[in-house]
CSV table of C-alpha atoms and ligand atoms in Angstrom, one decimal:
chain,number,residue,atom,x,y,z
V,1,LEU,CA,120.0,106.1,105.9
V,2,PHE,CA,117.7,106.2,102.9
V,3,SER,CA,116.9,102.8,101.7
V,4,GLY,CA,120.1,101.3,103.3
V,5,ILE,CA,122.1,103.7,101.5
V,6,PRO,CA,124.0,106.3,103.4
V,7,TYR,CA,123.6,110.1,102.6
V,8,SER,CA,127.3,110.6,102.1
V,9,GLU,CA,126.7,108.4,98.9
V,10,PHE,CA,124.4,110.9,97.4
V,11,VAL,CA,125.6,113.9,95.6
V,12,GLU,CA,123.8,117.0,94.8
V,13,VAL,CA,123.3,117.1,91.1
V,14,GLU,CA,122.1,120.7,91.4
V,15,PRO,CA,120.5,122.6,94.4
V,16,GLY,CA,118.7,120.4,96.2
V,17,ILE,CA,118.4,117.5,93.9
V,18,ALA,CA,120.4,114.5,94.7
V,19,ARG,CA,121.4,111.2,93.1
V,20,CYS,CA,123.5,108.2,94.1
V,21,ALA,CA,127.4,109.1,93.8
V,22,ASP,CA,128.7,105.6,93.6
V,23,PRO,CA,127.9,104.0,90.6
V,24,THR,CA,128.3,100.6,92.2
V,25,VAL,CA,125.6,101.4,94.7
V,26,PRO,CA,122.0,101.1,93.0
V,27,GLY,CA,119.6,103.9,93.1
V,28,GLY,CA,120.0,105.9,89.7
V,29,TYR,CA,116.9,107.9,90.5
V,30,CYS,CA,116.8,111.5,91.6
V,31,TYR,CA,115.6,112.5,95.1
V,32,ARG,CA,114.8,116.0,96.5
V,33,ILE,CA,117.0,116.8,99.6
V,34,GLU,CA,114.6,117.9,102.5
V,35,GLY,CA,116.3,118.1,105.7
V,36,ARG,CA,117.1,114.5,106.6
V,37,VAL,CA,114.9,112.9,104.0
V,38,LEU,CA,115.7,112.4,100.3
V,39,ARG,CA,112.4,112.6,98.7
V,40,GLU,CA,111.5,111.2,95.3
V,41,LEU,CA,111.2,114.1,92.8
V,42,GLY,CA,107.8,114.9,91.1
V,43,GLU,CA,105.1,117.2,92.9
V,44,PRO,CA,101.4,116.3,92.1
V,45,GLY,CA,100.0,119.3,90.9
V,46,ALA,CA,102.8,121.7,91.0
V,47,ASP,CA,102.0,124.3,88.6
V,48,ASP,CA,104.0,123.7,85.3
V,49,GLN,CA,106.6,121.9,87.1
V,50,PRO,CA,107.6,118.7,85.1
V,51,SER,CA,107.8,115.5,87.1
V,52,GLY,CA,110.9,114.0,88.2
V,53,LEU,CA,110.4,111.5,85.6
V,54,GLN,CA,109.8,113.8,82.8
V,55,LYS,CA,112.8,116.2,84.0
V,56,TYR,CA,115.0,113.3,84.4
V,57,PRO,CA,114.0,110.4,81.9
V,58,ASP,CA,117.6,109.4,81.5
V,59,LEU,CA,117.6,108.6,85.3
V,60,VAL,CA,114.8,106.1,85.1
V,61,ASP,CA,116.8,103.2,84.6
V,62,ASP,CA,117.7,99.7,86.0
V,63,LYS,CA,120.0,101.0,88.6
V,64,SER,CA,116.6,101.6,90.4
V,65,ILE,CA,116.4,98.0,91.4
V,66,LEU,CA,118.0,97.4,94.7
V,67,GLN,CA,119.5,93.7,94.8
V,68,PRO,CA,120.3,92.3,96.9
V,69,PHE,CA,117.3,93.1,99.2
V,70,VAL,CA,117.6,95.9,101.4
V,71,GLU,CA,115.2,96.5,104.4
V,72,ILE,CA,114.3,100.1,105.1
V,73,ILE,CA,114.1,101.9,108.5
V,74,TYR,CA,111.1,103.8,108.5
V,75,SER,CA,110.2,106.9,110.8
V,76,PRO,CA,107.7,106.5,113.4
V,77,GLU,CA,105.6,109.0,111.6
V,78,GLU,CA,106.0,107.0,108.5
V,79,HIS,CA,104.9,103.9,110.4
V,80,ASP,CA,101.9,106.0,112.0
V,81,ARG,CA,100.8,107.4,108.4
V,82,TRP,CA,100.7,103.7,107.2
V,83,ARG,CA,98.9,102.5,109.9
V,84,ARG,CA,96.1,105.2,109.4
V,85,MET,CA,96.0,104.7,105.8
V,86,PHE,CA,95.5,101.0,106.1
V,87,ALA,CA,92.7,101.5,108.8
V,88,ASP,CA,90.8,103.8,106.4
V,89,ILE,CA,91.0,101.3,103.4
V,90,GLU,CA,89.8,98.4,105.8
V,91,ARG,CA,87.0,100.5,106.5
V,92,THR,CA,86.4,101.4,103.0
V,93,ALA,CA,87.2,98.1,100.9
V,94,PRO,CA,84.3,95.5,102.2
V,95,GLY,CA,81.5,95.4,99.6
V,96,ARG,CA,83.7,97.5,97.0
V,97,THR,CA,86.8,95.7,96.6
V,98,VAL,CA,86.9,92.0,95.2
V,99,SER,CA,87.5,89.1,97.7
V,100,ASP,CA,91.2,88.4,96.3
V,101,VAL,CA,92.0,92.0,97.6
V,102,MET,CA,90.2,91.3,100.9
V,103,LYS,CA,92.1,88.2,101.4
V,104,GLY,CA,95.3,90.0,100.7
V,105,PHE,CA,94.4,92.8,103.4
V,106,ASP,CA,94.1,89.6,105.8
V,107,TRP,CA,97.5,88.5,104.6
V,108,ILE,CA,99.1,91.9,105.2
V,109,ARG,CA,97.3,92.1,108.6
V,110,ARG,CA,98.8,88.7,109.6
V,111,LEU,CA,102.3,90.2,108.6
V,112,GLY,CA,101.7,93.0,111.1
V,113,GLY,CA,100.6,95.8,108.4
V,114,MET,CA,97.8,96.8,110.9
V,115,LYS,CA,100.2,98.6,113.2
V,116,LYS,CA,103.3,99.5,110.8
V,117,ILE,CA,104.9,99.0,107.5
V,118,PRO,CA,105.4,95.3,107.2
V,119,SER,CA,108.6,93.7,106.3
V,120,LEU,CA,109.0,93.5,102.5
V,121,GLN,CA,111.2,90.8,102.7
V,122,ALA,CA,108.7,88.7,104.7
V,123,MET,CA,106.0,89.7,102.3
V,124,SER,CA,108.0,88.5,99.4
V,125,ASP,CA,109.0,85.5,100.8
V,126,ASP,CA,105.5,84.4,101.8
V,127,MET,CA,104.1,85.3,98.5
V,128,GLU,CA,106.8,83.5,96.5
V,129,THR,CA,105.3,80.3,98.5
V,130,ILE,CA,101.8,81.2,97.9
V,131,SER,CA,102.0,82.3,94.1
V,132,GLY,CA,105.4,82.3,92.8
V,133,PHE,CA,105.6,85.9,92.6
V,134,LYS,CA,108.1,88.0,94.2
V,135,LEU,CA,108.5,91.5,95.4
V,136,VAL,CA,111.7,93.4,94.4
V,137,PRO,CA,112.6,96.7,96.2
V,138,ALA,CA,113.1,99.6,93.8
V,139,LEU,CA,113.9,103.4,94.3
V,140,GLY,CA,112.1,104.6,91.5
V,141,LEU,CA,110.8,103.6,88.3
V,142,VAL,CA,112.4,101.1,86.3
V,143,SER,CA,112.6,101.3,82.4
V,144,ASN,CA,109.8,99.9,80.6
V,145,ASP,CA,111.6,97.1,79.1
V,146,SER,CA,113.0,96.3,82.6
V,147,PHE,CA,109.7,96.6,83.9
V,148,PHE,CA,108.0,94.0,81.6
V,149,ARG,CA,110.9,91.8,81.9
V,150,MET,CA,110.4,91.6,85.6
V,151,LEU,CA,106.8,90.8,85.3
V,152,MET,CA,107.4,87.9,82.8
V,153,GLU,CA,109.9,86.7,85.6
V,154,GLY,CA,107.2,86.9,88.4
V,155,GLU,CA,108.9,90.0,89.9
V,156,PHE,CA,107.3,93.2,90.9
V,157,PRO,CA,109.3,96.3,91.7
V,158,ILE,CA,108.1,98.0,95.2
V,159,THR,CA,108.6,101.8,95.5
V,160,LEU,CA,110.2,102.0,98.9
V,161,SER,CA,109.2,105.6,99.8
V,162,LEU,CA,105.7,106.3,101.7
V,163,ARG,CA,103.9,109.2,100.5
V,164,ARG,CA,103.9,112.4,102.5
V,165,GLU,CA,101.4,113.5,105.0
V,166,GLU,CA,100.0,116.2,102.6
V,167,GLU,CA,99.6,113.4,99.8
V,168,TYR,CA,97.8,111.3,102.3
V,169,ALA,CA,94.6,111.1,100.3
V,170,TYR,CA,96.0,111.1,97.0
V,171,THR,CA,99.4,110.8,95.1
V,172,PRO,CA,99.6,110.3,91.3
V,173,PHE,CA,103.1,108.6,92.3
V,174,PRO,CA,103.8,105.1,93.2
V,175,ASP,CA,104.4,104.6,96.9
V,176,ILE,CA,105.0,101.6,99.0
V,177,PHE,CA,101.4,102.0,100.1
V,178,HIS,CA,100.0,101.7,96.6
V,179,ASP,CA,102.5,98.9,95.9
V,180,LEU,CA,101.9,96.8,98.7
V,181,VAL,CA,98.1,97.4,99.7
V,182,GLY,CA,97.1,98.0,95.8
V,183,HIS,CA,99.2,95.7,94.0
V,184,ALA,CA,100.7,92.7,96.5
V,185,PRO,CA,96.9,91.2,97.2
V,186,MET,CA,96.4,90.4,93.6
V,187,PHE,CA,99.6,88.8,93.3
V,188,LEU,CA,98.7,85.9,95.6
V,189,ASN,CA,96.1,84.9,93.1
V,190,LYS,CA,98.1,82.5,90.7
V,191,ASP,CA,95.7,83.1,87.7
V,192,PHE,CA,96.4,87.0,88.1
V,193,CYS,CA,100.1,86.2,88.2
V,194,GLU,CA,99.6,84.3,84.9
V,195,PHE,CA,98.1,87.2,83.3
V,196,VAL,CA,100.7,89.8,84.6
V,197,ARG,CA,103.5,87.4,83.4
V,198,LYS,CA,101.9,87.2,79.9
V,199,ILE,CA,101.6,91.1,79.9
V,200,GLY,CA,105.3,91.3,80.8
V,201,GLU,CA,106.3,88.9,78.0
V,202,LEU,CA,104.2,91.0,75.4
V,203,GLY,CA,105.6,94.1,76.4
V,204,LEU,CA,109.1,92.7,76.4
V,205,SER,CA,108.3,91.2,72.8
V,206,PHE,CA,108.0,95.0,71.9
V,207,ALA,CA,111.3,96.2,73.3
V,208,GLY,CA,112.4,99.2,71.2
V,209,GLN,CA,108.8,99.8,69.6
V,210,PRO,CA,107.6,102.6,71.8
V,211,LYS,CA,104.0,102.5,70.0
V,212,PRO,CA,103.1,98.9,70.5
V,213,GLN,CA,104.8,98.8,73.7
V,214,SER,CA,102.6,101.6,75.0
V,215,MET,CA,99.6,99.7,73.8
V,216,VAL,CA,100.5,97.1,76.3
V,217,SER,CA,101.1,99.6,79.1
V,218,LYS,CA,97.8,100.6,78.4
V,219,ILE,CA,96.2,97.1,78.7
V,220,TYR,CA,98.1,97.0,82.3
V,221,TRP,CA,96.9,100.4,83.2
V,222,TYR,CA,93.2,99.6,82.5
V,223,THR,CA,93.4,96.3,84.2
V,224,ILE,CA,96.0,95.9,86.8
V,225,GLU,CA,95.8,99.6,87.8
V,226,PHE,CA,92.2,100.7,87.3
V,227,GLY,CA,90.2,97.5,86.6
V,228,LEU,CA,86.8,96.9,87.9
V,229,LYS,CA,84.9,93.7,88.2
V,230,GLY,CA,81.2,93.0,88.3
V,231,GLU,CA,78.6,90.4,87.6
V,232,ARG,CA,77.0,90.8,84.5
V,233,TYR,CA,73.3,90.6,83.2
V,234,ARG,CA,71.2,92.4,80.8
V,235,SER,CA,68.4,94.5,81.9
V,236,LEU,CA,65.2,94.6,80.4
V,237,GLY,CA,66.1,97.0,77.5
V,238,GLU,CA,69.0,94.8,76.8
V,239,ARG,CA,71.4,97.1,77.9
V,240,ILE,CA,74.4,95.5,79.5
V,241,ALA,CA,74.6,96.1,83.2
V,242,TYR,CA,76.7,94.7,86.2
V,243,ARG,CA,75.8,94.1,89.7
V,244,ASP,CA,78.3,93.6,92.7
V,245,LEU,CA,80.4,96.0,90.9
V,246,GLN,CA,84.1,95.9,92.9
V,247,VAL,CA,87.7,97.2,92.5
V,248,TYR,CA,90.5,95.0,91.5
V,249,GLY,CA,92.9,97.5,90.1
V,250,ALA,CA,95.8,98.6,92.4
V,251,GLY,CA,95.2,102.3,91.6
V,252,ILE,CA,91.7,102.2,93.0
V,253,ALA,CA,92.2,99.7,95.7
V,254,SER,CA,94.9,101.7,97.4
V,255,SER,CA,92.7,104.8,97.3
V,256,VAL,CA,89.8,105.3,99.8
V,257,ALA,CA,88.1,108.0,97.3
V,258,GLU,CA,88.8,106.2,94.2
V,259,THR,CA,87.3,103.0,95.8
V,260,GLN,CA,84.1,104.7,96.6
V,261,ILE,CA,84.1,106.8,93.5
V,262,SER,CA,84.5,104.3,90.9
V,263,VAL,CA,82.1,101.6,92.2
V,264,GLU,CA,79.3,104.2,93.4
V,265,ALA,CA,79.7,107.7,91.7
V,266,GLU,CA,77.5,109.2,89.2
V,267,ILE,CA,78.4,109.3,85.6
V,268,THR,CA,79.1,112.9,86.2
V,269,THR,CA,80.6,113.6,89.5
V,270,GLY,CA,81.6,117.4,89.6
V,271,ASP,CA,83.5,118.3,86.6
V,272,ARG,CA,84.7,114.5,86.4
V,273,LYS,CA,82.8,112.1,84.2
V,274,ILE,CA,83.0,108.5,85.5
V,275,ASN,CA,82.6,106.5,82.4
V,276,ARG,CA,82.3,102.7,83.2
V,277,LEU,CA,82.2,100.5,80.0
V,278,PRO,CA,82.3,96.6,79.6
V,279,PHE,CA,85.7,95.5,78.9
V,280,ASP,CA,86.4,95.6,75.3
V,281,LEU,CA,89.9,95.2,74.2
V,282,GLU,CA,89.7,97.3,70.9
V,283,ARG,CA,87.9,100.2,72.9
V,284,LEU,CA,90.7,99.9,75.4
V,285,LEU,CA,93.2,100.2,72.9
V,286,LEU,CA,91.9,103.2,71.4
V,287,SER,CA,91.3,105.0,74.7
V,288,HIS,CA,93.8,107.6,75.9
V,289,TYR,CA,95.1,107.3,79.4
V,290,ASP,CA,96.1,109.8,81.7
V,291,TYR,CA,98.7,109.3,84.3
V,292,ASP,CA,98.6,112.5,86.2
V,293,ASN,CA,94.7,113.2,86.9
V,294,PRO,CA,92.1,111.1,88.4
V,295,GLN,CA,90.6,108.7,85.9
V,296,GLU,CA,87.6,109.0,83.9
V,297,LEU,CA,87.4,105.7,82.3
V,298,TYR,CA,87.2,102.3,83.6
V,299,PHE,CA,86.7,98.8,82.2
V,300,VAL,CA,84.5,96.3,83.7
V,301,ILE,CA,85.4,92.5,83.4
V,302,ASP,CA,83.2,89.9,84.7
V,303,SER,CA,85.9,87.2,85.5
V,304,TYR,CA,89.7,86.9,85.5
V,305,HIS,CA,89.0,84.3,82.7
V,306,GLN,CA,88.1,87.3,80.4
V,307,LEU,CA,91.5,88.6,81.0
V,308,ALA,CA,93.2,85.2,80.6
V,309,GLU,CA,91.4,85.0,77.1
V,310,LEU,CA,93.1,88.0,75.8
V,311,PHE,CA,96.3,85.5,74.9
V,312,ALA,CA,93.9,82.9,73.5
V,313,MET,CA,94.5,85.1,70.3
V,314,ASP,CA,97.6,86.8,68.9
V,315,LEU,CA,97.6,89.7,71.0
V,316,GLY,CA,100.6,91.3,69.6
V,317,ALA,CA,99.1,91.1,65.9
V,318,PHE,CA,96.0,92.5,67.2
V,319,ILE,CA,97.8,95.3,68.6
V,320,GLN,CA,99.8,96.1,65.3
V,321,ASN,CA,96.4,96.1,63.4
V,322,ILE,CA,94.9,98.4,65.6
V,323,LEU,CA,98.0,100.8,65.2
V,324,ALA,CA,97.9,100.4,61.4
V,325,GLN,CA,94.2,101.2,61.3
V,326,VAL,CA,94.7,104.3,63.4
V,327,LYS,CA,97.7,105.4,61.2
V,328,ARG,CA,95.3,104.8,57.8
V,329,GLY,CA,92.7,107.2,59.6
V,330,GLU,CA,90.3,104.2,59.7
V,331,LYS,CA,90.2,104.4,63.8
V,332,THR,CA,90.5,107.2,66.1
V,333,MET,CA,92.1,107.5,69.6
V,334,ILE,CA,89.5,108.7,71.9
V,335,PRO,CA,90.1,110.9,75.1
V,336,GLN,CA,89.1,109.6,78.6
V,337,GLY,CA,86.0,111.1,79.6
V,338,VAL,CA,84.6,111.0,76.0
V,339,LEU,CA,82.0,108.3,75.0
V,340,ARG,CA,81.4,107.3,71.2
V,341,PRO,CA,78.2,107.9,69.6
V,342,GLY,CA,75.8,105.1,70.8
V,343,GLU,CA,78.0,104.4,73.8
V,344,GLU,CA,76.6,104.6,77.2
V,345,ALA,CA,78.5,104.5,80.4
V,346,LEU,CA,77.3,101.8,83.0
V,347,VAL,CA,75.1,103.6,85.5
V,348,ILE,CA,75.5,103.2,89.4
V,349,PRO,CA,73.5,101.9,90.9
V,350,PRO,CA,72.9,99.4,88.2
V,351,ASN,CA,69.4,98.3,87.2
V,352,PRO,CA,67.8,95.5,88.9
V,353,PRO,CA,68.7,92.0,87.4
V,354,VAL,CA,65.9,90.3,85.4
V,355,ARG,CA,64.6,87.5,87.3
V,356,ALA,CA,63.7,84.4,85.4
Y,1,FE2,FE1,100.7,100.6,90.5
């Protein structure tokens, strides 16, 4: 069984590539057949190979969502991999990850996540009691419109497969570890849930308008996935600085290496730029984002209130305005890793605070 669906209900659409045969069975996403394992398509770093999602865009659809709820039978190896990954994160996170995520780790532990992949149903039920948010199993990515609709309705799709051993340290694709360890903890915070719901509502308001909708995805990316938080102060030179820089974004919080790098690495680390900038909505919307490579740009908030405040204005109109300015050539999009003249990335460790 994979995800509760018998193998016999998958057909090979080309050698080695399977998709669910029965249209009444959810699971429209493609899987690669590897022995007895149906593995989601997409090889991180494979040379010139389009990822599964790029190769089969028509298969990213709402059939990914598994309703009613299914419980997955994971192999002992998968439980063991999860246990080691969770232990690694637990060792790395203290001091580097925000207290909300740390509390979420306690919660995962209480639900048995120290030893094995916890029950998704139990986590979802518990979360719903705490914050009203729910977890919904999904076989792959859902369409943007469905994704935003789910967020608006307080639902988060959870990828069911666990990364392979060779992807232990990093996978650009979501997996159950990223989704449960990275995302789920923040969904215990009601204020954060409210922000996520509003992102969903805004994204859905741009249904059928890819450009403005991608701007909403970008806000999601630089906050919910790759956000950093710190206490803001000004150094003697009036340069903005932060102390206690910590991770709240799921893309970082679910990775040992990224947790360390994002809050501790020098601005230039090997070939990689680690540009940390104070959160600035316009700068964020003008920044490119990169799905496939390690991030070179992070935005630092000083409180979740800063995120909630985004919705104090007409954020949709703000986005449209930025897009219009870009179209007229008045504003330029900025690649990750590039700073504009006069911009300075935040250095780590930060300058000592000015004492009154
Ligand atoms: Fe994610």
